[in-house]
Amino acid sequence: MDIPPLAGKIAALSLGAIPLSYALNHVSALSHPLGVALMSALILGLFFVAIYSLSRGEIYYDPLYAVFAVFAFTSVVDLLIALQEDGYMVGFMEFYTKEGEPYLRTSHGIFICYWDGTVHYLLYLAMAGAIRRRKRYRNLGLYWLGSFIMSILVFLPGNILGKYSSEIRPAFFLTIPYVLVPCWAGLSVFNQSQAPTCCTPNVVQEEQRKGLLQRPADLALIIYLILAGFFTLFRGLVVLDCPTDACFVYIYQYEPYLRDPVAYPKVQMLVYMFYALPFYGLAAYALIFPGCSWLPDWALVFAGAIGQAQFSHMGASMHLRTPFTYRVPEDAWACFFICNLLYALGPHLLAYRCLLWPAFFLRLPPSPPASHKKQH
């Protein structure tokens, strides 16, 4: 997978969020929640107009260029929020976290801001750079899509169901485009043509004839998927208050963060159980039976989703904003990190395997009908 160069124009414009946020933090009118929401919408609208006027050619070629540009700007804002909440800077986004979205001050909110301000930001610049140079970015787009959707699936329900449900302000409704735009962007990314493969029909046939024992990497991935499936089911039962001793010991001695009333960890485990668990089963099936051409794309989506989710979950479990009683105990750090790092690493190895050796998942073209000679 070729990684395209970054978009310098969007990077320069997005960094304008730094002085802008500092100036807005000292505007007294932004001490009201409605004023924060209206000002935020106005700034995003003006930024979109600026991008449209400066990059019409790129937007006509691919409208997602404008989406990535606006999201890159919000990623810088999110990074400022995270750095401010951790005490690395002051005087930038205090008005927004107080009157706009106070749930961003939670440990989970801080870590999704870190992820958005680093990983998503680099993805936006890379994908915008690819559009500017008329190159492919389908694989990057699929990874971003999974990461973005997972963030929304956990963060929005957590805001509504958790202890911050009474703190929802008008700025919360600015997340509506964050729900609608990825649906359109996802369809656009999936509809892009795939990169041509160098696998000939003979190579594909030879690879698909191999049994599972002749493919040790696939066998190891299947074992991982089975174990990860059991771990996913177990943690789902834990947050559903399963009365067994194993669940009781785990939630109190290994991951007490699952009991945190902010609701993000509980929603995360339920999303894993209802979405990740079926995927583990389908992926194991695709590694056993050849010709499942859907797996490479969905493995990338899934890797992005698990990467974002595990980063936020692991960070929030240890962060000082999480009450002490809900943080991971010191004597359980090793077990916690090993289990959760392996849980995050496995989907990325699966996606890497699909991209590097795709022959097993390709569908062979139908063979031409055999010609029969007439007998006299």
CSV table of C-alpha atoms in Angstrom, one decimal:
chain,number,residue,atom,x,y,z
A,1,MET,CA,0.0,0.0,0.0
A,2,ASP,CA,1.5,3.3,-1.1
A,3,ILE,CA,1.2,6.1,1.4
A,4,PRO,CA,0.5,9.4,-0.4
A,5,PRO,CA,2.3,12.6,0.6
A,6,LEU,CA,0.5,14.9,3.0
A,7,ALA,CA,-1.6,17.9,2.0
A,8,GLY,CA,0.4,21.0,2.9
A,9,LYS,CA,-2.4,23.4,2.1
A,10,ILE,CA,-4.8,21.7,4.5
A,11,ALA,CA,-2.1,21.3,7.2
A,12,ALA,CA,-1.5,25.1,7.1
A,13,LEU,CA,-5.1,26.0,7.2
A,14,SER,CA,-5.9,23.5,9.9
A,15,LEU,CA,-3.2,24.9,12.2
A,16,GLY,CA,-5.1,28.2,12.1
A,17,ALA,CA,-7.3,26.5,14.8
A,18,ILE,CA,-4.5,27.3,17.3
A,19,PRO,CA,-4.6,31.1,17.3
A,20,LEU,CA,-8.3,31.1,16.6
A,21,SER,CA,-9.2,29.0,19.7
A,22,TYR,CA,-6.9,31.1,21.8
A,23,ALA,CA,-8.7,34.3,20.7
A,24,LEU,CA,-12.2,32.8,21.1
A,25,ASN,CA,-11.4,31.6,24.6
A,26,HIS,CA,-11.3,35.3,25.7
A,27,VAL,CA,-14.6,36.3,24.1
A,28,SER,CA,-17.1,36.8,26.9
A,29,ALA,CA,-20.1,36.0,24.6
A,30,LEU,CA,-18.9,32.4,24.5
A,31,SER,CA,-19.8,31.9,28.2
A,32,HIS,CA,-23.3,30.8,27.1
A,33,PRO,CA,-23.9,27.3,25.6
A,34,LEU,CA,-26.0,28.5,22.7
A,35,GLY,CA,-23.3,31.1,21.8
A,36,VAL,CA,-20.7,28.3,21.8
A,37,ALA,CA,-22.8,26.2,19.4
A,38,LEU,CA,-23.6,29.0,17.0
A,39,MET,CA,-20.0,30.3,16.9
A,40,SER,CA,-18.7,26.7,16.3
A,41,ALA,CA,-21.1,26.3,13.4
A,42,LEU,CA,-20.2,29.6,12.0
A,43,ILE,CA,-16.5,28.9,12.1
A,44,LEU,CA,-16.9,25.5,10.4
A,45,GLY,CA,-19.1,27.1,7.7
A,46,LEU,CA,-16.5,29.9,7.0
A,47,PHE,CA,-13.7,27.3,7.0
A,48,PHE,CA,-15.6,25.3,4.4
A,49,VAL,CA,-16.1,28.4,2.2
A,50,ALA,CA,-12.4,29.1,2.5
A,51,ILE,CA,-11.5,25.6,1.4
A,52,TYR,CA,-14.0,25.7,-1.5
A,53,SER,CA,-12.6,29.0,-2.8
A,54,LEU,CA,-9.0,27.8,-2.6
A,55,SER,CA,-9.3,24.2,-3.8
A,56,ARG,CA,-12.2,24.0,-6.3
A,57,GLY,CA,-10.3,21.7,-8.6
A,58,GLU,CA,-9.7,19.1,-5.9
A,59,ILE,CA,-13.3,19.4,-4.6
A,60,TYR,CA,-14.7,18.9,-8.2
A,61,TYR,CA,-12.5,15.9,-8.6
A,62,ASP,CA,-13.5,14.4,-5.2
A,63,PRO,CA,-15.9,16.1,-2.8
A,64,LEU,CA,-14.4,14.2,0.1
A,65,TYR,CA,-11.4,16.7,-0.1
A,66,ALA,CA,-13.6,19.3,1.6
A,67,VAL,CA,-14.7,16.8,4.2
A,68,PHE,CA,-11.1,15.8,5.0
A,69,ALA,CA,-10.1,19.5,5.2
A,70,VAL,CA,-12.9,20.4,7.7
A,71,PHE,CA,-12.3,17.3,9.8
A,72,ALA,CA,-8.5,18.1,9.8
A,73,PHE,CA,-9.4,21.5,11.4
A,74,THR,CA,-11.6,19.8,14.0
A,75,SER,CA,-8.8,17.3,14.7
A,76,VAL,CA,-6.4,20.2,15.7
A,77,VAL,CA,-9.1,21.5,17.9
A,78,ASP,CA,-9.5,18.1,19.6
A,79,LEU,CA,-5.8,17.9,20.1
A,80,LEU,CA,-5.8,21.3,21.8
A,81,ILE,CA,-8.6,20.1,24.1
A,82,ALA,CA,-6.7,16.9,25.1
A,83,LEU,CA,-3.5,18.8,25.8
A,84,GLN,CA,-5.3,21.4,27.8
A,85,GLU,CA,-7.2,18.9,29.9
A,86,ASP,CA,-4.0,17.2,30.7
A,87,GLY,CA,-2.4,20.4,31.7
A,88,TYR,CA,0.1,20.8,28.9
A,89,MET,CA,-1.4,24.2,27.8
A,90,VAL,CA,-3.9,26.7,29.2
A,91,GLY,CA,-6.2,29.4,27.7
A,92,PHE,CA,-7.2,27.7,24.5
A,93,MET,CA,-10.4,25.6,24.6
A,94,GLU,CA,-11.7,26.1,28.2
A,95,PHE,CA,-14.8,27.8,26.9
A,96,TYR,CA,-15.8,24.8,24.8
A,97,THR,CA,-15.2,22.1,27.3
A,98,LYS,CA,-17.2,24.1,29.9
A,99,GLU,CA,-20.1,25.4,27.9
A,100,GLY,CA,-20.0,23.2,24.7
A,101,GLU,CA,-19.2,19.6,25.4
A,102,PRO,CA,-18.2,19.0,29.1
A,103,TYR,CA,-18.1,15.3,28.6
A,104,LEU,CA,-14.9,15.8,26.6
A,105,ARG,CA,-13.2,16.4,30.0
A,106,THR,CA,-13.7,12.7,30.9
A,107,SER,CA,-10.8,10.3,30.5
A,108,HIS,CA,-12.5,8.7,27.6
A,109,GLY,CA,-13.2,12.1,25.9
A,110,ILE,CA,-9.6,13.1,26.4
A,111,PHE,CA,-8.2,10.0,24.7
A,112,ILE,CA,-10.6,10.1,21.7
A,113,CYS,CA,-9.4,13.7,21.3
A,114,TYR,CA,-5.8,12.4,21.3
A,115,TRP,CA,-6.6,9.8,18.7
A,116,ASP,CA,-8.5,12.3,16.5
A,117,GLY,CA,-5.8,14.9,16.8
A,118,THR,CA,-3.0,12.5,15.8
A,119,VAL,CA,-4.1,9.4,13.9
A,120,HIS,CA,-7.1,10.9,12.2
A,121,TYR,CA,-5.3,14.1,11.5
A,122,LEU,CA,-2.5,12.3,9.7
A,123,LEU,CA,-5.1,10.2,7.8
A,124,TYR,CA,-6.9,13.4,6.6
A,125,LEU,CA,-3.7,15.0,5.4
A,126,ALA,CA,-2.7,11.8,3.6
A,127,MET,CA,-6.0,11.3,1.9
A,128,ALA,CA,-6.3,14.9,0.9
A,129,GLY,CA,-2.8,14.7,-0.5
A,130,ALA,CA,-3.8,11.7,-2.5
A,131,ILE,CA,-6.8,13.5,-3.9
A,132,ARG,CA,-4.6,16.5,-4.8
A,133,ARG,CA,-2.2,14.2,-6.7
A,134,ARG,CA,-5.0,12.0,-8.2
A,135,LYS,CA,-3.8,8.9,-6.4
A,136,ARG,CA,-5.6,6.1,-4.6
A,137,TYR,CA,-6.4,6.3,-1.0
A,138,ARG,CA,-9.0,3.5,-0.6
A,139,ASN,CA,-7.1,1.5,2.0
A,140,LEU,CA,-6.5,4.6,4.2
A,141,GLY,CA,-10.1,5.6,3.8
A,142,LEU,CA,-11.3,2.2,4.9
A,143,TYR,CA,-9.1,2.3,8.0
A,144,TRP,CA,-10.3,5.8,8.8
A,145,LEU,CA,-13.9,4.8,8.3
A,146,GLY,CA,-13.7,2.0,10.8
A,147,SER,CA,-11.9,4.2,13.4
A,148,PHE,CA,-14.4,7.1,13.0
A,149,ILE,CA,-17.5,5.0,13.2
A,150,MET,CA,-16.3,3.1,16.3
A,151,SER,CA,-15.6,6.5,18.0
A,152,ILE,CA,-19.2,7.7,17.2
A,153,LEU,CA,-20.8,4.3,18.2
A,154,VAL,CA,-19.3,4.5,21.7
A,155,PHE,CA,-19.1,8.3,22.4
A,156,LEU,CA,-22.6,9.4,21.4
A,157,PRO,CA,-24.5,6.7,23.3
A,158,GLY,CA,-22.2,7.1,26.2
A,159,ASN,CA,-23.0,10.8,26.4
A,160,ILE,CA,-26.7,10.1,26.5
A,161,LEU,CA,-26.7,7.1,28.8
A,162,GLY,CA,-23.9,8.0,31.3
A,163,LYS,CA,-23.7,10.4,34.2
A,164,TYR,CA,-23.2,13.3,31.7
A,165,SER,CA,-26.6,12.9,30.2
A,166,SER,CA,-27.8,16.0,32.0
A,167,GLU,CA,-24.9,18.0,30.7
A,168,ILE,CA,-25.9,17.8,27.0
A,169,ARG,CA,-25.7,21.3,25.5
A,170,PRO,CA,-26.7,22.7,22.1
A,171,ALA,CA,-23.2,22.0,20.8
A,172,PHE,CA,-24.0,18.3,21.0
A,173,PHE,CA,-26.2,18.6,17.9
A,174,LEU,CA,-23.1,19.6,15.9
A,175,THR,CA,-22.3,15.9,16.0
A,176,ILE,CA,-25.2,15.2,13.7
A,177,PRO,CA,-23.0,15.8,10.6
A,178,TYR,CA,-20.4,13.6,12.2
A,179,VAL,CA,-23.0,10.8,12.0
A,180,LEU,CA,-24.3,11.5,8.5
A,181,VAL,CA,-21.1,12.4,6.7
A,182,PRO,CA,-19.2,9.1,7.4
A,183,CYS,CA,-22.2,7.2,5.9
A,184,TRP,CA,-21.8,9.1,2.6
A,185,ALA,CA,-18.0,9.0,2.8
A,186,GLY,CA,-18.0,5.3,3.5
A,187,LEU,CA,-20.1,4.6,0.4
A,188,SER,CA,-17.7,6.8,-1.6
A,189,VAL,CA,-14.6,5.0,-0.4
A,190,PHE,CA,-16.1,1.6,-0.9
A,191,ASN,CA,-17.2,2.5,-4.5
A,192,GLN,CA,-13.6,3.5,-5.4
A,193,SER,CA,-11.8,1.0,-7.6
A,194,GLN,CA,-9.5,-1.4,-5.9
A,195,ALA,CA,-5.8,-1.4,-6.6
A,196,PRO,CA,-4.8,-3.9,-9.3
A,197,THR,CA,-3.4,-7.1,-8.0
A,198,CYS,CA,-0.4,-8.9,-9.4
A,199,CYS,CA,-1.8,-12.3,-8.7
A,200,THR,CA,-2.2,-14.4,-11.8
A,201,PRO,CA,-5.0,-17.1,-12.0
A,202,ASN,CA,-2.4,-19.8,-11.6
A,203,VAL,CA,-1.1,-18.2,-8.4
A,204,VAL,CA,-4.6,-17.9,-7.1
A,205,GLN,CA,-5.5,-21.5,-7.8
A,206,GLU,CA,-2.3,-22.7,-6.3
A,207,GLU,CA,-2.8,-20.7,-3.1
A,208,GLN,CA,-6.4,-21.7,-2.7
A,209,ARG,CA,-5.6,-25.4,-3.1
A,210,LYS,CA,-3.5,-25.2,0.1
A,211,GLY,CA,-5.0,-26.7,3.2
A,212,LEU,CA,-5.0,-24.9,6.5
A,213,LEU,CA,-2.0,-26.8,7.8
A,214,GLN,CA,0.0,-25.5,4.8
A,215,ARG,CA,-0.8,-22.0,5.8
A,216,PRO,CA,0.6,-21.6,9.4
A,217,ALA,CA,0.0,-17.8,9.5
A,218,ASP,CA,-3.7,-18.3,8.7
A,219,LEU,CA,-3.9,-21.1,11.3
A,220,ALA,CA,-2.4,-18.8,13.9
A,221,LEU,CA,-4.9,-16.0,13.0
A,222,ILE,CA,-7.8,-18.4,13.3
A,223,ILE,CA,-6.6,-19.5,16.8
A,224,TYR,CA,-6.3,-15.8,17.7
A,225,LEU,CA,-9.8,-15.0,16.4
A,226,ILE,CA,-11.3,-17.8,18.5
A,227,LEU,CA,-9.6,-16.7,21.6
A,228,ALA,CA,-10.5,-13.0,21.0
A,229,GLY,CA,-14.1,-14.1,20.4
A,230,PHE,CA,-14.2,-15.8,23.8
A,231,PHE,CA,-12.6,-12.7,25.4
A,232,THR,CA,-15.1,-10.4,23.7
A,233,LEU,CA,-18.0,-12.6,24.9
A,234,PHE,CA,-16.6,-12.7,28.4
A,235,ARG,CA,-16.2,-9.0,28.8
A,236,GLY,CA,-19.7,-8.5,27.3
A,237,LEU,CA,-21.1,-10.7,30.0
A,238,VAL,CA,-19.1,-8.9,32.6
A,239,VAL,CA,-20.7,-5.5,31.9
A,240,LEU,CA,-24.1,-7.2,31.7
A,241,ASP,CA,-23.6,-8.1,35.4
A,242,CYS,CA,-23.1,-11.8,34.9
A,243,PRO,CA,-23.2,-13.4,38.5
A,244,THR,CA,-20.4,-15.9,38.0
A,245,ASP,CA,-17.3,-15.8,40.2
A,246,ALA,CA,-15.0,-15.3,37.2
A,247,CYS,CA,-16.9,-12.1,36.1
A,248,PHE,CA,-17.0,-10.8,39.6
A,249,VAL,CA,-13.2,-11.3,40.1
A,250,TYR,CA,-12.4,-9.8,36.7
A,251,ILE,CA,-14.4,-6.6,37.1
A,252,TYR,CA,-13.1,-5.8,40.5
A,253,GLN,CA,-9.5,-7.0,40.3
A,254,TYR,CA,-8.5,-6.5,36.6
A,255,GLU,CA,-10.8,-4.0,34.9
A,256,PRO,CA,-12.8,-2.0,37.4
A,257,TYR,CA,-13.1,0.7,34.8
A,258,LEU,CA,-15.9,-1.3,33.3
A,259,ARG,CA,-18.0,-0.2,36.3
A,260,ASP,CA,-17.4,3.5,35.8
A,261,PRO,CA,-20.8,5.3,35.6
A,262,VAL,CA,-19.7,7.4,32.6
A,263,ALA,CA,-21.0,4.4,30.6
A,264,TYR,CA,-18.4,4.6,27.9
A,265,PRO,CA,-16.7,1.3,28.9
A,266,LYS,CA,-20.0,-0.6,29.1
A,267,VAL,CA,-21.1,0.7,25.7
A,268,GLN,CA,-17.7,-0.2,24.3
A,269,MET,CA,-17.9,-3.8,25.5
A,270,LEU,CA,-21.5,-4.2,24.2
A,271,VAL,CA,-20.4,-2.8,20.8
A,272,TYR,CA,-17.6,-5.4,20.8
A,273,MET,CA,-20.0,-8.2,21.7
A,274,PHE,CA,-22.7,-7.3,19.1
A,275,TYR,CA,-20.4,-6.3,16.2
A,276,ALA,CA,-16.8,-7.5,16.8
A,277,LEU,CA,-17.8,-11.0,17.9
A,278,PRO,CA,-19.7,-11.8,14.7
A,279,PHE,CA,-16.8,-10.5,12.6
A,280,TYR,CA,-14.4,-12.8,14.4
A,281,GLY,CA,-16.5,-15.7,13.3
A,282,LEU,CA,-16.9,-14.5,9.7
A,283,ALA,CA,-13.1,-13.8,9.5
A,284,ALA,CA,-12.3,-17.3,10.7
A,285,TYR,CA,-14.6,-18.7,8.1
A,286,ALA,CA,-12.9,-16.6,5.4
A,287,LEU,CA,-9.5,-17.8,6.4
A,288,ILE,CA,-10.7,-21.5,6.0
A,289,PHE,CA,-12.7,-21.3,2.8
A,290,PRO,CA,-11.1,-19.5,-0.2
A,291,GLY,CA,-12.7,-16.9,-2.3
A,292,CYS,CA,-14.1,-14.6,0.4
A,293,SER,CA,-13.2,-11.4,-1.4
A,294,TRP,CA,-15.0,-9.2,1.1
A,295,LEU,CA,-12.4,-9.9,3.9
A,296,PRO,CA,-9.5,-7.6,2.9
A,297,ASP,CA,-11.7,-4.5,2.8
A,298,TRP,CA,-13.6,-5.3,6.0
A,299,ALA,CA,-10.4,-6.3,7.8
A,300,LEU,CA,-9.1,-2.8,7.3
A,301,VAL,CA,-12.3,-1.3,8.6
A,302,PHE,CA,-12.2,-3.6,11.6
A,303,ALA,CA,-8.6,-2.8,12.3
A,304,GLY,CA,-9.3,0.9,12.4
A,305,ALA,CA,-12.3,0.3,14.7
A,306,ILE,CA,-10.4,-1.8,17.2
A,307,GLY,CA,-7.3,0.4,17.1
A,308,GLN,CA,-9.3,3.5,18.1
A,309,ALA,CA,-11.4,1.6,20.6
A,310,GLN,CA,-8.5,0.0,22.4
A,311,PHE,CA,-6.5,3.1,22.5
A,312,SER,CA,-9.3,5.0,24.2
A,313,HIS,CA,-10.3,2.2,26.5
A,314,MET,CA,-6.7,1.4,27.7
A,315,GLY,CA,-5.9,5.1,28.1
A,316,ALA,CA,-9.1,5.9,30.0
A,317,SER,CA,-8.6,2.9,32.3
A,318,MET,CA,-5.3,4.4,33.6
A,319,HIS,CA,-5.9,8.1,33.4
A,320,LEU,CA,-6.1,10.3,36.4
A,321,ARG,CA,-9.5,11.7,35.4
A,322,THR,CA,-10.9,8.2,36.1
A,323,PRO,CA,-11.7,7.9,39.8
A,324,PHE,CA,-9.1,5.8,41.7
A,325,THR,CA,-11.6,3.0,42.5
A,326,TYR,CA,-12.2,2.4,38.8
A,327,ARG,CA,-8.6,2.5,37.6
A,328,VAL,CA,-6.7,-0.7,36.9
A,329,PRO,CA,-5.0,-1.9,40.1
A,330,GLU,CA,-1.2,-1.8,39.9
A,331,ASP,CA,-0.8,-5.5,40.5
A,332,ALA,CA,-3.0,-6.2,37.4
A,333,TRP,CA,-1.2,-3.8,35.0
A,334,ALA,CA,0.8,-6.6,33.2
A,335,CYS,CA,-2.3,-8.8,32.6
A,336,PHE,CA,-4.4,-5.8,31.5
A,337,PHE,CA,-1.8,-4.5,29.1
A,338,ILE,CA,-0.9,-7.9,27.6
A,339,CYS,CA,-4.6,-8.8,27.0
A,340,ASN,CA,-5.6,-5.5,25.6
A,341,LEU,CA,-2.6,-5.0,23.4
A,342,LEU,CA,-3.0,-8.4,21.9
A,343,TYR,CA,-6.7,-7.6,21.4
A,344,ALA,CA,-5.7,-4.5,19.5
A,345,LEU,CA,-2.8,-6.0,17.5
A,346,GLY,CA,-4.6,-9.1,16.1
A,347,PRO,CA,-7.0,-7.2,13.7
A,348,HIS,CA,-4.0,-5.2,12.4
A,349,LEU,CA,-2.1,-8.4,11.7
A,350,LEU,CA,-5.2,-9.8,9.9
A,351,ALA,CA,-5.5,-6.7,7.7
A,352,TYR,CA,-1.7,-6.8,7.0
A,353,ARG,CA,-2.0,-10.5,5.9
A,354,CYS,CA,-4.9,-9.7,3.6
A,355,LEU,CA,-3.1,-6.8,2.0
A,356,LEU,CA,0.2,-8.6,1.6
A,357,TRP,CA,-1.1,-12.0,0.3
A,358,PRO,CA,-4.5,-11.5,-1.2
A,359,ALA,CA,-4.5,-14.5,-3.5
A,360,PHE,CA,-6.5,-16.7,-1.2
A,361,PHE,CA,-9.4,-14.3,-1.0
A,362,LEU,CA,-9.6,-13.6,-4.8
A,363,ARG,CA,-12.4,-15.0,-6.8
A,364,LEU,CA,-11.4,-16.9,-9.9
A,365,PRO,CA,-13.0,-15.8,-13.2
A,366,PRO,CA,-15.4,-18.4,-14.6
A,367,SER,CA,-13.6,-20.9,-16.8
A,368,PRO,CA,-14.8,-21.0,-20.4
A,369,PRO,CA,-17.0,-23.9,-21.4
A,370,ALA,CA,-15.2,-26.8,-22.9
A,371,SER,CA,-15.5,-27.2,-26.6
A,372,HIS,CA,-16.7,-30.5,-27.9
A,373,LYS,CA,-15.7,-31.9,-31.2
A,374,LYS,CA,-18.3,-33.4,-33.4
A,375,GLN,CA,-18.0,-37.1,-33.9
A,376,HIS,CA,-18.7,-38.5,-37.4
